[in-house]
CSV table of C-alpha atoms and ligand atoms in Angstrom, one decimal:
chain,number,residue,atom,x,y,z
A,1,MET,CA,42.1,-46.0,16.7
A,2,LYS,CA,38.4,-44.4,16.3
A,3,ASP,CA,39.6,-42.0,13.9
A,4,MET,CA,41.2,-44.1,11.6
A,5,ASP,CA,38.0,-46.6,11.6
A,6,SER,CA,35.8,-43.6,10.7
A,7,LYS,CA,38.5,-42.3,7.9
A,8,SER,CA,38.5,-45.9,6.3
A,9,VAL,CA,34.7,-46.1,6.5
A,10,ALA,CA,34.3,-42.6,4.9
A,11,SER,CA,36.7,-43.8,2.0
A,12,GLN,CA,34.5,-46.6,1.0
A,13,LYS,CA,31.5,-44.1,0.6
A,14,LYS,CA,31.7,-42.4,-2.8
A,15,GLY,CA,29.3,-39.3,-1.7
A,16,ARG,CA,30.7,-36.4,0.0
A,17,LEU,CA,29.7,-32.7,1.3
A,18,VAL,CA,31.5,-29.5,1.4
A,19,CYS,CA,29.8,-26.8,2.8
A,20,VAL,CA,31.3,-23.4,1.6
A,21,GLY,CA,30.6,-19.8,2.0
A,22,THR,CA,30.3,-17.4,-0.5
A,23,GLY,CA,30.8,-13.9,1.7
A,24,LEU,CA,28.3,-11.4,1.3
A,25,ASN,CA,29.4,-9.3,-1.6
A,26,LEU,CA,28.9,-10.7,-5.1
A,27,ALA,CA,31.5,-12.8,-6.5
A,28,GLY,CA,34.3,-11.2,-4.7
A,29,GLN,CA,34.2,-12.6,-1.1
A,30,ILE,CA,34.6,-16.2,-1.8
A,31,THR,CA,38.0,-17.9,-1.4
A,32,VAL,CA,39.4,-19.7,-4.2
A,33,LEU,CA,39.3,-23.1,-2.7
A,34,SER,CA,35.4,-22.5,-2.0
A,35,GLN,CA,34.8,-21.7,-5.9
A,36,SER,CA,36.5,-24.5,-7.3
A,37,TYR,CA,34.5,-27.1,-4.9
A,38,ILE,CA,31.0,-25.2,-6.7
A,39,GLU,CA,32.6,-25.6,-10.0
A,40,GLN,CA,33.6,-29.5,-9.6
A,41,ALA,CA,30.5,-30.6,-7.7
A,42,ASP,CA,27.9,-33.3,-9.1
A,43,LEU,CA,25.2,-30.8,-7.1
A,44,VAL,CA,25.0,-27.5,-5.5
A,45,PHE,CA,22.7,-26.6,-3.1
A,46,SER,CA,22.9,-22.8,-2.7
A,47,LEU,CA,21.4,-20.3,-0.3
A,48,MET,CA,22.1,-16.7,-1.7
A,49,PRO,CA,20.8,-13.0,-0.7
A,50,ASP,CA,19.4,-12.5,-3.8
A,51,GLY,CA,18.9,-13.5,-7.4
A,52,PHE,CA,21.8,-11.9,-8.7
A,53,ALA,CA,24.0,-14.2,-6.4
A,54,GLU,CA,22.0,-17.2,-7.6
A,55,ARG,CA,22.5,-16.5,-11.0
A,56,TRP,CA,26.0,-16.2,-10.3
A,57,VAL,CA,26.3,-19.4,-8.6
A,58,LYS,CA,24.5,-21.0,-11.7
A,59,ARG,CA,27.0,-19.5,-14.0
A,60,LEU,CA,29.8,-21.7,-11.8
A,61,ASN,CA,27.8,-25.0,-12.1
A,62,LYS,CA,25.0,-26.1,-14.4
A,63,ASN,CA,23.2,-28.5,-11.4
A,64,VAL,CA,22.2,-25.7,-8.6
A,65,ARG,CA,19.3,-26.3,-6.5
A,66,SER,CA,18.0,-23.3,-4.4
A,67,LEU,CA,17.5,-23.9,-0.8
A,68,GLN,CA,14.8,-21.3,-1.0
A,69,PRO,CA,11.7,-23.1,-1.7
A,70,PHE,CA,12.0,-24.8,1.5
A,71,TYR,CA,11.1,-22.0,3.1
A,72,ALA,CA,7.4,-20.6,3.9
A,73,GLN,CA,6.0,-20.0,0.4
A,74,LYS,CA,3.2,-17.2,0.0
A,75,GLY,CA,0.1,-17.6,2.4
A,76,GLU,CA,1.9,-20.8,3.9
A,77,VAL,CA,2.7,-21.1,7.8
A,78,LYS,CA,5.8,-23.1,8.4
A,79,ASN,CA,7.8,-23.6,11.2
A,80,ARG,CA,11.5,-22.5,10.5
A,81,ARG,CA,12.4,-26.0,12.6
A,82,ASP,CA,10.7,-27.7,9.5
A,83,THR,CA,12.5,-25.8,7.0
A,84,TYR,CA,15.7,-26.5,8.4
A,85,ALA,CA,15.1,-30.0,8.6
A,86,GLN,CA,13.7,-30.4,5.1
A,87,MET,CA,17.1,-28.7,3.9
A,88,VAL,CA,19.2,-31.1,5.9
A,89,ASP,CA,17.5,-33.9,4.5
A,90,ALA,CA,17.9,-32.8,1.0
A,91,ILE,CA,21.3,-32.3,1.0
A,92,VAL,CA,22.2,-35.6,2.9
A,93,THR,CA,19.8,-37.7,0.3
A,94,GLU,CA,22.2,-36.5,-2.4
A,95,VAL,CA,25.0,-37.5,-0.4
A,96,ARG,CA,23.8,-40.9,0.3
A,97,LEU,CA,23.3,-41.4,-3.6
A,98,GLY,CA,26.9,-41.2,-3.8
A,99,LYS,CA,27.3,-37.5,-5.2
A,100,GLN,CA,30.0,-34.7,-4.5
A,101,VAL,CA,27.8,-32.3,-3.4
A,102,VAL,CA,28.0,-28.7,-2.1
A,103,CYS,CA,25.8,-26.6,-0.3
A,104,ALA,CA,26.8,-23.0,-0.7
A,105,LEU,CA,25.9,-20.5,1.8
A,106,TYR,CA,25.9,-16.7,1.9
A,107,GLY,CA,28.4,-15.5,4.2
A,108,HIS,CA,30.4,-17.7,6.6
A,109,PRO,CA,28.2,-21.5,6.0
A,110,GLY,CA,28.7,-22.1,9.8
A,111,VAL,CA,28.1,-18.6,11.6
A,112,PHE,CA,24.7,-18.2,12.6
A,113,ALA,CA,23.6,-20.8,10.2
A,114,CYS,CA,22.7,-24.3,11.5
A,115,VAL,CA,22.0,-26.1,8.1
A,116,GLY,CA,25.4,-26.9,7.4
A,117,HIS,CA,26.6,-28.1,10.7
A,118,ARG,CA,23.9,-30.1,10.9
A,119,ALA,CA,24.5,-32.0,7.6
A,120,ILE,CA,27.8,-32.3,8.2
A,121,GLU,CA,27.4,-33.9,11.7
A,122,GLN,CA,24.7,-36.5,10.3
A,123,LEU,CA,26.8,-37.5,7.0
A,124,GLN,CA,30.0,-37.9,9.3
A,125,ASN,CA,27.9,-40.0,11.7
A,126,GLU,CA,27.0,-42.2,8.9
A,127,GLY,CA,30.5,-42.6,7.9
A,128,TYR,CA,30.6,-40.2,4.8
A,129,PHE,CA,33.4,-37.3,4.5
A,130,ALA,CA,31.9,-33.7,5.0
A,131,HIS,CA,33.7,-30.8,5.8
A,132,MET,CA,33.1,-26.9,6.0
A,133,GLU,CA,35.3,-24.1,4.5
A,134,PRO,CA,34.9,-20.7,6.1
A,135,GLY,CA,33.5,-17.6,4.5
A,136,VAL,CA,33.2,-13.9,5.0
A,137,SER,CA,30.7,-13.2,7.2
A,138,ALA,CA,28.2,-10.3,7.9
A,139,GLU,CA,30.2,-9.8,11.1
A,140,ALA,CA,33.7,-9.7,9.3
A,141,CYS,CA,32.3,-7.1,6.8
A,142,LEU,CA,30.9,-5.0,9.8
A,143,TRP,CA,34.2,-4.3,11.4
A,144,ALA,CA,35.5,-3.7,8.1
A,145,ASP,CA,33.0,-1.0,6.7
A,146,LEU,CA,32.6,0.4,10.7
A,147,GLY,CA,36.5,0.7,10.7
A,148,VAL,CA,36.6,-1.2,14.3
A,149,ASP,CA,38.9,-3.4,15.7
A,150,PRO,CA,37.0,-5.5,18.0
A,151,ALA,CA,40.3,-6.3,19.9
A,152,THR,CA,40.3,-2.6,21.3
A,153,SER,CA,37.4,-3.7,24.0
A,154,GLY,CA,36.6,-7.5,22.8
A,155,HIS,CA,33.0,-8.0,21.7
A,156,GLN,CA,30.1,-10.4,22.2
A,157,SER,CA,28.0,-11.5,19.5
A,158,ILE,CA,24.3,-13.1,20.1
A,159,GLU,CA,21.3,-14.0,18.1
A,160,ALA,CA,18.8,-10.9,19.2
A,161,SER,CA,16.1,-13.5,20.2
A,162,GLN,CA,18.3,-15.7,22.4
A,163,PHE,CA,19.6,-12.7,24.1
A,164,MET,CA,15.9,-11.6,25.0
A,165,PHE,CA,14.9,-15.1,25.7
A,166,TYR,CA,17.7,-16.1,27.9
A,167,GLN,CA,20.0,-14.7,30.6
A,168,GLN,CA,23.1,-13.4,28.7
A,169,SER,CA,25.5,-11.6,30.9
A,170,ILE,CA,26.8,-8.3,29.0
A,171,SER,CA,29.8,-6.5,29.4
A,172,PRO,CA,29.0,-2.6,28.5
A,173,ALA,CA,32.9,-2.0,27.9
A,174,ALA,CA,32.9,-4.6,24.8
A,175,TYR,CA,31.1,-4.3,21.5
A,176,LEU,CA,27.7,-6.0,21.3
A,177,VAL,CA,26.5,-7.5,17.8
A,178,LEU,CA,23.0,-8.7,17.8
A,179,TRP,CA,22.1,-10.8,14.8
A,180,GLN,CA,19.0,-11.2,13.1
A,181,ILE,CA,17.5,-7.6,15.0
A,182,GLY,CA,14.6,-8.0,12.2
A,183,LEU,CA,13.6,-11.0,14.2
A,184,ALA,CA,13.9,-9.6,17.8
A,185,GLY,CA,11.5,-11.5,20.2
A,186,GLU,CA,10.0,-13.7,17.3
A,187,TYR,CA,9.1,-17.1,19.3
A,188,THR,CA,7.1,-18.5,17.0
A,189,LEU,CA,9.5,-19.5,14.3
A,190,THR,CA,6.7,-18.6,11.7
A,191,LYS,CA,7.3,-15.4,11.0
A,192,PHE,CA,9.8,-12.9,9.2
A,193,HIS,CA,9.9,-10.2,11.0
A,194,THR,CA,9.7,-8.4,14.6
A,195,SER,CA,7.4,-5.3,16.1
A,196,PHE,CA,7.5,-2.2,17.5
A,197,ASP,CA,6.2,-4.0,21.1
A,198,LYS,CA,8.9,-6.8,20.7
A,199,LEU,CA,11.8,-3.9,19.8
A,200,GLN,CA,10.7,-2.1,23.2
A,201,VAL,CA,11.2,-5.4,25.4
A,202,LEU,CA,14.6,-5.4,23.8
A,203,VAL,CA,15.4,-1.6,24.4
A,204,ASN,CA,14.0,-2.1,28.3
A,205,LEU,CA,16.3,-5.0,28.5
A,206,LEU,CA,19.3,-3.1,26.8
A,207,GLN,CA,18.9,-0.2,29.4
A,208,GLN,CA,20.2,-2.0,32.2
A,209,TRP,CA,23.7,-1.8,30.9
A,210,TYR,CA,23.0,1.1,28.2
A,211,PRO,CA,21.7,4.5,28.5
A,212,LEU,CA,18.3,5.5,26.2
A,213,GLU,CA,20.6,8.0,24.5
A,214,HIS,CA,23.1,5.6,23.6
A,215,GLU,CA,24.5,5.6,20.1
A,216,VAL,CA,23.7,2.1,18.3
A,217,ILE,CA,24.5,1.2,14.8
A,218,LEU,CA,22.1,-0.6,12.5
A,219,TYR,CA,24.4,-2.2,9.6
A,220,GLU,CA,23.8,-4.1,6.4
A,221,ALA,CA,26.6,-5.2,4.4
A,222,ALA,CA,26.6,-4.3,0.6
A,223,THR,CA,25.6,-7.4,-1.1
A,224,LEU,CA,26.5,-5.9,-5.1
A,225,PRO,CA,29.5,-4.3,-5.7
A,226,ILE,CA,27.8,-1.3,-6.5
A,227,GLN,CA,26.1,-0.5,-3.3
A,228,SER,CA,27.3,0.9,-0.2
A,229,PRO,CA,27.0,-0.4,3.1
A,230,ARG,CA,23.8,0.7,5.3
A,231,ILE,CA,25.5,2.3,8.6
A,232,ASP,CA,22.8,3.9,10.3
A,233,LYS,CA,23.4,5.7,13.7
A,234,LEU,CA,20.5,6.2,16.0
A,235,MET,CA,19.7,6.4,19.8
A,236,LEU,CA,18.8,3.2,21.7
A,237,LYS,CA,15.5,4.7,22.3
A,238,ASP,CA,14.6,4.7,18.7
A,239,LEU,CA,15.2,1.3,17.8
A,240,PRO,CA,11.5,0.3,18.0
A,241,GLN,CA,10.6,2.8,15.1
A,242,ALA,CA,13.9,2.2,12.9
A,243,ARG,CA,13.6,0.2,9.6
A,244,LEU,CA,14.9,-3.1,9.9
A,245,THR,CA,15.3,-5.9,7.3
A,246,ASP,CA,16.0,-9.4,7.2
A,247,ILE,CA,19.8,-8.4,6.8
A,248,SER,CA,19.8,-5.9,9.6
A,249,THR,CA,22.5,-6.5,12.2
A,250,LEU,CA,22.5,-4.3,15.3
A,251,CYS,CA,26.1,-3.0,16.6
A,252,ILE,CA,26.2,-1.7,20.3
A,253,PRO,CA,29.6,0.2,21.0
A,254,PRO,CA,30.9,0.2,24.5
A,255,CYS,CA,29.2,2.6,26.7
A,256,GLU,CA,31.9,2.3,29.2
A,257,THR,CA,35.6,1.9,29.2
A,258,LEU,CA,37.4,-1.3,30.5
A,259,GLN,CA,38.2,-1.2,34.0
A,260,PHE,CA,41.7,-3.0,35.6
A,261,ASN,CA,41.3,-6.3,37.5
A,262,HIS,CA,43.4,-5.0,40.3
A,263,GLN,CA,43.1,-8.6,41.9
A,264,VAL,CA,44.2,-10.4,38.8
A,265,LEU,CA,47.2,-7.8,38.5
A,266,ALA,CA,48.1,-8.5,42.1
A,267,GLN,CA,48.4,-12.1,41.3
A,268,LEU,CA,50.8,-11.3,38.6
A,269,GLY,CA,52.8,-9.2,40.8
A,270,ILE,CA,52.0,-6.0,38.8
A,271,THR,CA,49.7,-2.9,38.7
A,272,ALA,CA,48.1,-0.8,36.4
A,273,ASN,CA,51.2,1.5,35.7
A,274,ASP,CA,53.1,-1.9,34.5
A,275,LEU,CA,50.7,-2.1,31.5
A,276,GLY,CA,51.5,1.4,30.2
B,1,SAM,C1,20.8,-16.8,9.4
B,1,SAM,S1,22.1,-15.4,9.6
B,1,SAM,C2,23.4,-15.6,8.3
B,1,SAM,C3,24.6,-15.1,8.3
B,1,SAM,C4,25.6,-15.7,7.4
B,1,SAM,N1,25.7,-17.1,7.8
B,1,SAM,C5,26.9,-14.8,8.0
B,1,SAM,O1,28.1,-15.8,8.1
B,1,SAM,O2,26.8,-13.5,7.5
B,1,SAM,C6,21.4,-14.0,9.3
B,1,SAM,C7,21.5,-12.6,9.9
B,1,SAM,O3,22.8,-12.6,9.5
B,1,SAM,C8,23.2,-10.9,9.4
B,1,SAM,N2,23.2,-10.6,7.7
B,1,SAM,C9,22.8,-11.2,7.0
B,1,SAM,N3,23.1,-10.9,5.8
B,1,SAM,C10,23.7,-9.4,6.2
B,1,SAM,C11,24.2,-8.3,5.6
B,1,SAM,N4,23.9,-7.9,4.2
B,1,SAM,N5,24.5,-7.2,6.4
B,1,SAM,C12,24.6,-7.2,7.7
B,1,SAM,N6,24.2,-8.2,8.2
B,1,SAM,C13,23.6,-9.6,7.8
B,1,SAM,C14,21.8,-10.5,10.1
B,1,SAM,O4,21.9,-10.3,11.3
B,1,SAM,C15,20.7,-11.5,9.6
B,1,SAM,O5,19.6,-11.4,10.2
């Protein structure tokens, strides 16, 4: 009943929002559906990795407004919480005016990206129709470029600073993907880089599970068809000296093999031999 009520309210309100992902690599990683949403929108908000991608979105729709200016401009100190709140406000305001709005974000619009989720939640609470279309995320590119099926051992995917600030339990038998490694330990939400010292704290933390000589991978997916991905292998202990950018992701392969859970196998009435 609640669902029917919200649907009927939504149908009375003309404005609507679709959040779409444009993938990482220019023009080729967007779904047919997401591209058609962009082409047909009254207004498109966009957050793209570079000027090439911005110009490509502008060729799809003549009413594109970049969300980039909401970030701190040269010399300005601005908390990213304020940036994200202002982005959400801008999007929600246009939907309330009755427009068909698209928010086009690079990668997957809802993976390690809060603006789309918040705008959708707010608009749905107000009775508007708002939804998200999936996109190709950095992690989807990572598995493809590294030639790894994460199913072999399972994987954990965590924002680097969150991993440092909170107790997270890690399985060294699984892949670990640390997002926003270039911001690791940046707690003020006003800077766009980490430091040698913060990365050293991260290395010390990771040492609980991994040897300092363990090979880790700094990954950057190509954002242009003419580029190759960055796949730099280095020892964990060398991470603080590594060149990190705002698009770097750290992938840590397992340093242990999976161990059988004999207790559960016994409950299932089988032994490790039964698993081949
Ligand atoms: C705010 S998150 C946005 C993620 C994006 N929504 C996605 O689906 O990939 C930014 C982080 O994504 C990762 N990232 C973004 N672009 C990347 C790229 N070209 N290659 C590898 N990782 C990337 C990095 O960890 C970066 O710090």
